[in-house]
């Protein structure tokens, strides 16, 4: 599994981020971010907990509270204990329209999605093989190709807007008054350009669970 993570690193996508550092206090005051980075951190909110656990398990020597043990026990539970048509992947890889360009967590099996309809023409449909129609009839598979929503690829926020991300990941549109309220003394401010790739993306995810100084802990240790 570590090899798969390493492979992802070699062809990774990187985002550029401008951070404003208070060199006296050794803190990131805020980051100036565009749509791509904002979409990335907004996407963190829609990740299934199973995906978060997997990421932290793959990249951590230690444990992730007890979620790691829960994850591993589900992973190793034989399929004979699951309801028909369900497996450990039903729990660990829930169907979701979440894709994180920066963190390639897993591929959603788009071609595996099947749609079934009532064999007798009732208006029931299902994506679970073996389901019964509302009137109790059997269902047949429809010859459709499953496609994912284009909306997902577009992300969440509008482009052509500059956003500010605080050290605690609070997001706001950039404004002069906000900068003035955050920066006490411009003499100690230094602008730095940082790259956000897989490792930094993971570090942001991990730090967001542990600290309110996410940007400082991710970017100032490395510089
Ligand atoms: Zn029916």
Coordinates of N, CA and C and ligand atoms in Angstrom, one line a residue:
X1 N 0.8 -1.2 0.0 CA 0.0 0.0 0.0 C 0.9 1.3 0.0
X2 N 2.1 1.1 0.6 CA 3.0 2.3 0.7 C 3.5 2.5 -0.7
X3 N 3.7 1.5 -1.5 CA 4.1 1.6 -2.9 C 3.1 2.4 -3.7
X4 N 1.8 2.1 -3.5 CA 0.8 2.8 -4.2 C 0.8 4.3 -3.9
X5 N 1.1 4.6 -2.7 CA 1.1 6.0 -2.2 C 2.3 6.7 -2.9
X6 N 3.4 6.0 -3.0 CA 4.7 6.5 -3.6 C 4.4 6.8 -5.1
X7 N 3.7 5.9 -5.7 CA 3.4 6.1 -7.1 C 2.6 7.3 -7.4
X8 N 1.7 7.6 -6.5 CA 0.8 8.7 -6.6 C 1.7 10.0 -6.5
X9 N 2.7 10.0 -5.7 CA 3.5 11.1 -5.5 C 4.3 11.6 -6.8
X10 N 4.8 10.6 -7.5 CA 5.6 10.9 -8.7 C 4.8 11.6 -9.8
X11 N 3.5 11.4 -9.9 CA 2.7 12.1 -10.9 C 1.8 13.1 -10.3
X12 N 2.1 13.6 -9.2 CA 1.2 14.4 -8.4 C 1.0 15.8 -9.1
X13 N -0.1 16.3 -8.7 CA -0.5 17.7 -9.2 C -0.1 18.6 -8.0
X14 N 0.4 19.8 -8.3 CA 0.8 20.7 -7.2 C 0.1 22.0 -7.4
X15 N -0.4 22.6 -6.3 CA -1.0 23.9 -6.3 C 0.0 24.9 -5.7
X16 N -0.1 26.1 -6.2 CA 0.7 27.1 -5.7 C -0.1 28.0 -4.7
X17 N 0.6 28.3 -3.6 CA -0.1 29.0 -2.5 C 0.8 30.1 -2.0
X18 N 0.3 31.3 -1.8 CA 1.1 32.4 -1.3 C 0.8 32.5 0.2
X19 N 1.8 32.4 1.0 CA 1.5 32.6 2.5 C 2.2 33.9 3.0
X20 N 1.5 34.5 3.9 CA 2.1 35.7 4.6 C 2.6 35.2 6.0
X21 N 3.9 35.4 6.2 CA 4.5 34.9 7.4 C 4.9 36.0 8.3
X22 N 4.5 35.9 9.6 CA 5.0 36.8 10.6 C 6.3 36.2 11.1
X23 N 7.5 36.8 10.6 CA 8.7 36.2 10.8 C 9.2 36.4 12.3
X24 N 8.6 37.3 13.0 CA 8.9 37.5 14.4 C 8.2 36.5 15.2
X25 N 6.9 36.3 15.0 CA 6.1 35.4 15.7 C 6.3 34.0 15.2
X26 N 6.9 33.8 14.0 CA 7.1 32.5 13.3 C 5.7 31.8 13.1
X27 N 4.8 32.6 12.5 CA 3.5 32.1 12.3 C 3.0 32.5 10.9
X28 N 2.2 31.6 10.3 CA 1.5 32.0 9.0 C 0.3 32.8 9.5
X29 N 0.2 34.1 9.0 CA -0.9 34.9 9.3 C -2.1 34.6 8.5
X30 N -1.9 34.4 7.2 CA -2.9 34.0 6.3 C -2.3 33.5 5.0
X31 N -3.1 32.8 4.2 CA -2.6 32.4 2.9 C -3.5 33.1 1.9
X32 N -2.9 33.5 0.7 CA -3.7 34.0 -0.3 C -3.9 32.9 -1.3
X33 N -5.2 32.5 -1.5 CA -5.5 31.3 -2.3 C -6.5 31.6 -3.4
X34 N -6.3 30.8 -4.4 CA -7.3 30.8 -5.5 C -8.3 29.7 -5.4
X35 N -9.2 29.6 -6.3 CA -10.2 28.6 -6.3 C -9.8 27.2 -6.1
X36 N -8.6 26.8 -6.7 CA -8.2 25.4 -6.6 C -7.9 25.0 -5.1
X37 N -7.3 25.9 -4.4 CA -6.9 25.5 -3.0 C -8.2 25.5 -2.2
X38 N -9.1 26.5 -2.4 CA -10.3 26.6 -1.6 C -11.2 25.3 -1.9
X39 N -11.3 24.9 -3.1 CA -12.0 23.7 -3.5 C -11.4 22.5 -2.7
X40 N -10.1 22.5 -2.7 CA -9.4 21.4 -2.0 C -9.8 21.3 -0.5
X41 N -9.8 22.5 0.2 CA -10.1 22.4 1.6 C -11.6 22.2 1.8
X42 N -12.4 22.8 0.9 CA -13.9 22.5 1.1 C -14.2 21.0 0.9
X43 N -13.5 20.4 0.0 CA -13.7 19.0 -0.3 C -13.4 18.1 0.9
X44 N -12.5 18.6 1.8 CA -12.1 17.8 3.0 C -13.4 17.6 3.8
X45 N -14.4 18.5 3.8 CA -15.6 18.4 4.5 C -16.5 17.3 4.0
X46 N -16.3 16.9 2.8 CA -17.2 15.9 2.3 C -16.6 14.5 2.2
X47 N -15.4 14.4 2.7 CA -14.8 13.1 2.6 C -15.4 12.1 3.6
X48 N -15.7 10.9 3.2 CA -16.2 9.9 4.2 C -15.1 9.7 5.2
X49 N -15.6 9.4 6.4 CA -14.6 9.2 7.5 C -13.7 8.0 7.2
X50 N -14.3 7.0 6.4 CA -13.4 5.9 6.0 C -12.3 6.3 5.2
X51 N -12.5 7.3 4.3 CA -11.4 7.8 3.4 C -10.4 8.5 4.3
X52 N -10.8 9.3 5.2 CA -9.9 10.1 6.1 C -9.0 9.1 6.9
X53 N -9.7 8.1 7.4 CA -9.0 7.0 8.2 C -7.9 6.3 7.4
X54 N -8.3 6.0 6.1 CA -7.4 5.3 5.2 C -6.2 6.1 4.9
X55 N -6.4 7.4 4.6 CA -5.3 8.3 4.3 C -4.3 8.4 5.5
X56 N -4.9 8.5 6.7 CA -4.1 8.7 7.9 C -3.4 7.4 8.2
X57 N -4.0 6.3 8.0 CA -3.4 4.9 8.2 C -2.2 4.7 7.3
X58 N -2.4 5.1 6.0 CA -1.3 4.9 5.0 C -0.1 5.8 5.3
X59 N -0.3 6.9 5.9 CA 0.8 7.8 6.0 C 1.3 8.0 7.5
X60 N 0.8 7.2 8.4 CA 1.1 7.4 9.7 C 1.7 6.1 10.3
X61 N 2.7 6.2 11.1 CA 3.2 5.0 11.7 C 2.3 4.6 12.9
X62 N 1.8 5.7 13.6 CA 1.0 5.4 14.8 C -0.4 5.1 14.4
X63 N -1.3 5.2 15.3 CA -2.7 4.9 15.1 C -3.5 6.1 15.0
X64 N -4.7 6.0 14.5 CA -5.6 7.2 14.3 C -6.7 7.0 15.3
X65 N -6.4 7.3 16.6 CA -7.4 7.0 17.6 C -7.7 5.5 17.5
X66 N -9.0 5.2 17.6 CA -9.4 3.8 17.4 C -10.0 3.6 16.1
X67 N -10.1 4.7 15.2 CA -10.7 4.5 13.9 C -9.9 3.6 13.0
X68 N -8.5 3.6 13.3 CA -7.7 2.7 12.5 C -8.0 1.2 12.8
X69 N -8.2 0.9 14.1 CA -8.5 -0.5 14.4 C -9.9 -0.9 13.9
X70 N -10.8 0.1 13.9 CA -12.2 -0.2 13.3 C -12.0 -0.5 11.9
X71 N -11.2 0.4 11.2 CA -11.1 0.3 9.7 C -10.5 -1.1 9.4
X72 N -9.4 -1.4 10.1 CA -8.7 -2.7 9.8 C -9.6 -3.9 10.1
X73 N -10.4 -3.8 11.1 CA -11.3 -5.0 11.4 C -12.4 -5.1 10.4
X74 N -12.8 -4.0 9.9 CA -13.8 -4.1 8.8 C -13.2 -4.7 7.5
X75 N -12.0 -4.2 7.3 CA -11.2 -4.7 6.1 C -11.0 -6.2 6.1
X76 N -10.8 -6.7 7.3 CA -10.4 -8.1 7.4 C -11.6 -9.0 7.7
X77 N -12.8 -8.4 7.8 CA -14.0 -9.2 8.1 C -14.4 -10.0 6.8
X78 N -14.6 -11.3 6.9 CA -14.9 -12.0 5.7 C -16.3 -11.6 5.1
X79 N -16.4 -11.7 3.8 CA -17.6 -11.3 3.2 C -18.8 -12.1 3.6
X80 N -18.6 -13.3 4.2 CA -19.7 -14.2 4.6 C -20.6 -13.5 5.7
X81 N -20.0 -12.6 6.4 CA -20.7 -11.9 7.5 C -21.5 -10.7 7.0
X82 N -21.3 -10.3 5.7 CA -22.1 -9.2 5.2 C -23.4 -9.6 4.6
X83 N -24.3 -8.7 4.6 CA -25.6 -8.9 3.9 C -25.3 -9.2 2.4
X84 N -26.3 -9.9 1.7 CA -26.0 -10.2 0.3 C -25.8 -8.9 -0.5
X85 N -24.9 -9.0 -1.4 CA -24.5 -7.9 -2.3 C -23.7 -6.8 -1.6
X86 N -23.4 -7.0 -0.3 CA -22.6 -6.0 0.4 C -21.3 -6.7 0.8
X87 N -20.3 -5.8 1.0 CA -19.0 -6.4 1.4 C -18.3 -5.3 2.3
X88 N -17.0 -5.6 2.7 CA -16.3 -4.5 3.4 C -16.1 -3.2 2.6
X89 N -16.1 -3.4 1.3 CA -15.9 -2.2 0.5 C -17.2 -1.3 0.5
X90 N -18.3 -1.9 0.8 CA -19.6 -1.1 0.9 C -19.4 -0.1 2.1
X91 N -18.7 -0.6 3.1 CA -18.5 0.3 4.3 C -17.3 1.2 4.1
X92 N -16.2 0.7 3.5 CA -14.9 1.4 3.5 C -14.8 2.3 2.2
X93 N -15.6 2.0 1.2 CA -15.6 2.8 0.0 C -17.0 3.2 -0.4
X94 N -17.6 4.0 0.4 CA -19.0 4.3 0.2 C -19.2 5.0 -1.1
X95 N -20.3 4.8 -1.8 CA -20.5 5.5 -3.0 C -20.7 7.0 -2.7
X96 N -19.9 7.8 -3.3 CA -20.0 9.2 -3.0 C -19.5 10.0 -4.2
X97 N -19.9 11.2 -4.4 CA -19.5 12.0 -5.6 C -18.3 12.9 -5.2
X98 N -17.4 12.3 -4.3 CA -16.3 13.1 -3.9 C -15.0 12.7 -4.6
X99 N -14.4 13.6 -5.3 CA -13.1 13.3 -5.8 C -12.2 14.5 -5.3
X100 N -11.0 14.1 -4.9 CA -10.1 15.1 -4.4 C -8.9 15.1 -5.4
X101 N -8.7 16.0 -6.2 CA -7.6 16.0 -7.2 C -6.3 15.8 -6.5
X102 N -6.1 16.5 -5.4 CA -4.8 16.5 -4.7 C -4.5 15.2 -4.0
X103 N -5.5 14.6 -3.4 CA -5.4 13.3 -2.7 C -6.1 12.3 -3.5
X104 N -5.4 11.5 -4.2 CA -6.1 10.4 -5.0 C -6.3 9.3 -4.0
X105 N -7.5 9.3 -3.4 CA -7.8 8.4 -2.3 C -8.1 7.0 -2.8
X106 N -9.1 7.0 -3.7 CA -9.4 5.7 -4.4 C -10.2 6.1 -5.6
X107 N -10.2 5.2 -6.5 CA -11.1 5.4 -7.7 C -12.5 4.9 -7.4
X108 N -13.4 5.8 -7.6 CA -14.8 5.3 -7.5 C -15.1 4.5 -8.8
X109 N -15.6 3.3 -8.5 CA -15.8 2.4 -9.7 C -17.0 2.8 -10.5
X110 N -16.8 3.8 -11.4 CA -18.0 4.3 -12.1 C -18.6 3.3 -13.0
X111 N -17.8 2.4 -13.5 CA -18.3 1.4 -14.4 C -19.0 0.2 -13.7
X112 N -18.8 0.2 -12.4 CA -19.4 -0.8 -11.5 C -20.9 -0.5 -11.1
X113 N -21.3 0.7 -11.4 CA -22.6 1.2 -11.0 C -23.6 0.6 -12.0
X114 N -24.6 -0.1 -11.4 CA -25.6 -0.8 -12.2 C -27.0 -0.2 -11.8
X115 N -27.8 -0.1 -12.8 CA -29.2 0.4 -12.4 C -30.2 -0.7 -12.8
X116 N -31.1 -0.9 -11.9 CA -32.1 -1.9 -12.1 C -33.5 -1.3 -12.0
X117 N -34.4 -1.9 -12.8 CA -35.8 -1.4 -12.8 C -36.7 -2.6 -12.7
X118 N -38.0 -2.2 -12.3 CA -39.0 -3.3 -12.1 C -39.2 -4.1 -13.4
X119 N -39.2 -5.4 -13.3 CA -39.3 -6.2 -14.5 C -40.7 -6.1 -15.0
X120 N -41.7 -5.6 -14.2 CA -43.1 -5.6 -14.7 C -43.5 -4.2 -15.1
X121 N -42.6 -3.3 -15.2 CA -42.9 -1.9 -15.7 C -43.3 -0.9 -14.7
X122 N -43.3 -1.3 -13.4 CA -43.5 -0.3 -12.3 C -42.4 0.8 -12.3
X123 N -42.6 1.9 -11.6 CA -41.6 3.0 -11.7 C -40.5 2.9 -10.7
X124 N -40.3 1.7 -10.1 CA -39.2 1.6 -9.1 C -37.9 1.4 -9.8
X125 N -36.8 2.0 -9.2 CA -35.5 1.7 -9.7 C -34.6 1.6 -8.5
X126 N -33.4 0.9 -8.8 CA -32.5 0.7 -7.7 C -31.1 0.6 -8.2
X127 N -30.1 0.8 -7.3 CA -28.7 0.6 -7.8 C -28.1 -0.6 -7.0
X128 N -29.0 -1.3 -6.3 CA -28.6 -2.5 -5.6 C -29.2 -3.8 -6.2
X129 N -28.3 -4.6 -6.7 CA -28.8 -5.9 -7.3 C -29.6 -6.7 -6.3
X130 N -30.7 -7.3 -6.8 CA -31.4 -8.1 -5.8 C -32.5 -7.4 -5.1
X131 N -32.6 -6.0 -5.3 CA -33.7 -5.3 -4.7 C -35.0 -5.7 -5.3
X132 N -36.1 -5.4 -4.5 CA -37.4 -5.7 -5.1 C -38.1 -4.4 -5.3
X133 N -39.0 -4.3 -6.3 CA -39.8 -3.2 -6.6 C -40.8 -2.9 -5.5
X134 N -41.3 -1.7 -5.4 CA -42.3 -1.4 -4.3 C -43.4 -2.3 -4.2
X135 N -43.8 -2.9 -5.4 CA -44.9 -3.9 -5.4 C -44.4 -5.3 -5.2
X136 N -43.1 -5.4 -5.0 CA -42.6 -6.8 -4.7 C -42.1 -7.5 -5.9
X137 N -42.1 -7.0 -7.1 CA -41.6 -7.7 -8.2 C -40.1 -7.8 -8.3
X138 N -39.6 -8.7 -9.0 CA -38.1 -8.7 -9.3 C -37.7 -7.6 -10.2
X139 N -36.4 -7.3 -10.2 CA -35.9 -6.2 -11.0 C -35.0 -6.7 -12.1
X140 N -34.9 -6.0 -13.2 CA -33.9 -6.3 -14.2 C -32.9 -5.2 -14.4
X141 N -31.7 -5.6 -14.9 CA -30.7 -4.6 -15.1 C -31.0 -3.8 -16.3
X142 N -30.7 -2.5 -16.2 CA -30.9 -1.6 -17.4 C -29.6 -1.4 -18.1
X143 N -29.7 -1.3 -19.4 CA -28.5 -1.2 -20.2 C -28.0 0.3 -20.3
X144 N -27.7 0.9 -19.2 CA -27.2 2.2 -19.1 C -25.7 2.3 -18.7
X145 N -25.1 3.4 -19.1 CA -23.7 3.6 -18.7 C -23.8 4.7 -17.6
X146 N -23.1 4.4 -16.5 CA -23.2 5.3 -15.4 C -22.1 6.4 -15.6
X147 N -22.5 7.7 -15.5 CA -21.5 8.7 -15.6 C -21.5 9.6 -14.4
X148 N -20.4 10.2 -14.0 CA -20.4 11.1 -12.8 C -20.7 12.5 -13.2
X149 N -21.2 13.3 -12.3 CA -21.6 14.6 -12.5 C -20.4 15.5 -12.9
X150 N -20.6 16.4 -13.9 CA -19.6 17.3 -14.3 C -19.4 18.4 -13.2
X151 N -20.5 18.6 -12.4 CA -20.4 19.6 -11.4 C -19.3 19.4 -10.4
X152 N -19.0 18.1 -10.1 CA -17.9 17.7 -9.2 C -16.6 18.3 -9.7
X153 N -16.4 18.1 -11.0 CA -15.1 18.5 -11.6 C -15.0 20.1 -11.5
X154 N -16.1 20.8 -11.5 CA -16.0 22.2 -11.4 C -15.7 22.8 -10.0
X155 N -15.8 21.9 -9.0 CA -15.5 22.4 -7.7 C -16.6 23.2 -7.1
X156 N -16.3 24.0 -6.1 CA -17.4 24.7 -5.3 C -17.4 26.2 -5.5
X157 N -16.3 26.8 -5.4 CA -16.3 28.3 -5.4 C -15.9 28.9 -6.8
X158 N -16.3 30.1 -6.9 CA -16.1 30.8 -8.2 C -14.6 31.1 -8.3
X159 N -14.1 31.1 -9.6 CA -12.7 31.4 -9.8 C -12.7 33.0 -9.9
X160 N -11.6 33.5 -10.4 CA -11.4 34.9 -10.5 C -11.7 35.7 -9.2
X161 N -11.6 35.0 -8.1 CA -11.7 35.7 -6.8 C -10.5 35.3 -6.0
X162 N -10.0 36.2 -5.2 CA -8.9 35.8 -4.4 C -9.4 35.6 -3.0
X163 N -9.1 34.5 -2.4 CA -9.6 34.2 -1.0 C -8.4 34.2 0.0
X164 N -8.8 34.4 1.2 CA -7.8 34.3 2.3 C -8.1 33.1 3.2
X165 N -7.1 32.4 3.5 CA -7.3 31.2 4.4 C -6.5 31.5 5.6
X166 N -7.1 31.5 6.8 CA -6.4 31.8 8.0 C -5.7 30.5 8.5
X167 N -4.8 30.8 9.5 CA -4.0 29.6 10.0 C -4.9 28.5 10.4
X168 N -6.2 28.8 10.9 CA -7.1 27.8 11.4 C -8.0 27.3 10.3
X169 N -7.7 27.6 9.0 CA -8.4 27.2 7.8 C -9.7 28.0 7.6
X170 N -10.0 29.0 8.4 CA -11.2 29.8 8.1 C -10.9 30.5 6.7
X171 N -12.0 30.5 5.9 CA -11.9 31.0 4.6 C -12.7 32.3 4.4
X172 N -12.2 33.3 3.8 CA -12.9 34.6 3.6 C -12.4 35.2 2.2
X173 N -13.3 35.9 1.6 CA -12.8 36.6 0.4 C -11.8 37.6 0.9
X174 N -10.8 37.8 0.0 CA -9.7 38.8 0.3 C -10.3 40.2 0.5
X175 N -9.9 40.9 1.5 CA -10.2 42.3 1.6 C -9.2 43.1 2.4
X176 N -9.0 44.4 2.0 CA -8.0 45.2 2.7 C -8.3 45.3 4.2
X177 N -9.6 45.5 4.5 CA -9.9 45.7 5.9 C -9.5 44.4 6.7
X178 N -9.7 43.3 6.1 CA -9.4 42.0 6.8 C -7.9 41.9 7.0
X179 N -7.1 42.3 6.0 CA -5.7 42.2 6.1 C -5.2 43.2 7.2
X180 N -5.8 44.4 7.2 CA -5.4 45.3 8.3 C -5.7 44.8 9.7
X181 N -6.8 44.1 9.8 CA -7.2 43.6 11.1 C -6.3 42.4 11.5
X182 N -5.7 41.7 10.6 CA -4.8 40.6 10.9 C -3.4 41.0 11.1
X183 N -2.9 42.0 10.3 CA -1.5 42.3 10.4 C -1.3 43.5 11.3
X184 N -0.6 43.3 12.3 CA -0.3 44.4 13.3 C 0.9 45.2 12.8
X185 N 1.9 44.6 12.3 CA 3.1 45.3 12.0 C 3.6 44.7 10.7
X186 N 3.6 45.5 9.6 CA 4.0 45.0 8.3 C 5.5 44.8 8.2
X187 N 6.2 45.4 9.1 CA 7.7 45.2 9.1 C 8.1 43.8 9.2
X188 N 7.4 43.0 9.9 CA 7.8 41.6 10.1 C 7.0 40.6 9.2
X189 N 6.3 41.1 8.2 CA 5.6 40.3 7.3 C 6.5 39.9 6.1
X190 N 6.4 38.6 5.8 CA 7.2 38.1 4.6 C 6.3 37.3 3.8
X191 N 6.3 37.6 2.5 CA 5.5 36.8 1.6 C 6.3 35.6 1.0
X192 N 5.7 34.4 1.1 CA 6.4 33.2 0.6 C 5.5 32.4 -0.3
X193 N 6.1 31.8 -1.3 CA 5.3 31.0 -2.2 C 5.6 29.5 -1.8
X194 N 4.5 28.8 -1.6 CA 4.7 27.4 -1.3 C 3.9 26.5 -2.3
X195 N 4.3 25.3 -2.4 CA 3.7 24.3 -3.3 C 2.9 23.3 -2.4
X196 N 1.7 23.0 -2.9 CA 0.9 22.1 -2.1 C 0.7 20.8 -3.0
X197 N 1.3 19.8 -2.6 CA 1.1 18.5 -3.4 C 0.5 17.5 -2.5
X198 N 0.7 16.2 -2.8 CA 0.1 15.1 -2.0 C 0.5 15.2 -0.5
X199 N 1.8 15.3 -0.3 CA 2.3 15.3 1.1 C 1.7 16.5 1.9
X200 N 1.7 17.7 1.3 CA 1.2 18.8 2.0 C -0.4 18.7 2.2
X201 N -1.0 18.1 1.2 CA -2.5 17.9 1.3 C -2.8 17.0 2.4
X202 N -2.0 15.9 2.6 CA -2.2 15.0 3.7 C -1.9 15.7 5.0
X203 N -0.8 16.5 5.0 CA -0.5 17.1 6.2 C -1.5 18.1 6.7
X204 N -2.2 18.8 5.7 CA -3.3 19.7 6.0 C -4.4 19.0 6.6
X205 N -4.8 17.8 6.0 CA -5.9 17.0 6.5 C -5.6 16.6 7.9
X206 N -4.4 16.1 8.1 CA -4.0 15.6 9.4 C -4.0 16.7 10.5
X207 N -3.4 17.8 10.1 CA -3.3 18.9 11.0 C -4.6 19.5 11.4
X208 N -5.6 19.5 10.4 CA -6.9 20.1 10.6 C -7.6 19.3 11.7
X209 N -7.2 18.1 12.0 CA -7.9 17.3 13.0 C -7.2 17.5 14.4
X210 N -6.0 18.1 14.4 CA -5.2 18.2 15.6 C -4.9 19.6 16.1
X211 N -4.9 20.6 15.2 CA -4.4 21.9 15.7 C -5.2 23.0 15.1
X212 N -5.2 24.2 15.6 CA -5.8 25.4 15.0 C -4.8 26.2 14.3
X213 N -3.5 25.7 14.3 CA -2.5 26.4 13.5 C -2.0 25.5 12.3
X214 N -3.0 25.3 11.5 CA -2.7 24.3 10.4 C -1.6 24.8 9.4
X215 N -1.8 26.0 8.9 CA -0.8 26.5 7.9 C 0.6 26.6 8.5
X216 N 0.7 27.1 9.7 CA 2.0 27.2 10.4 C 2.6 25.9 10.5
X217 N 1.8 24.9 11.0 CA 2.5 23.6 11.3 C 2.8 22.9 9.9
X218 N 2.1 23.1 8.9 CA 2.4 22.4 7.6 C 3.5 23.1 6.9
X219 N 3.5 24.5 6.8 CA 4.4 25.1 5.9 C 5.7 25.7 6.6
X220 N 5.6 26.1 7.9 CA 6.8 26.7 8.5 C 7.8 25.7 8.9
X221 N 7.4 24.5 9.2 CA 8.4 23.4 9.5 C 9.3 23.1 8.4
X222 N 8.7 23.3 7.2 CA 9.4 22.8 6.0 C 10.4 23.8 5.4
X223 N 10.1 25.1 5.8 CA 10.9 26.2 5.1 C 12.2 26.4 5.8
Ligands
LIG1 ZN1 -43.0 -3.9 -9.9

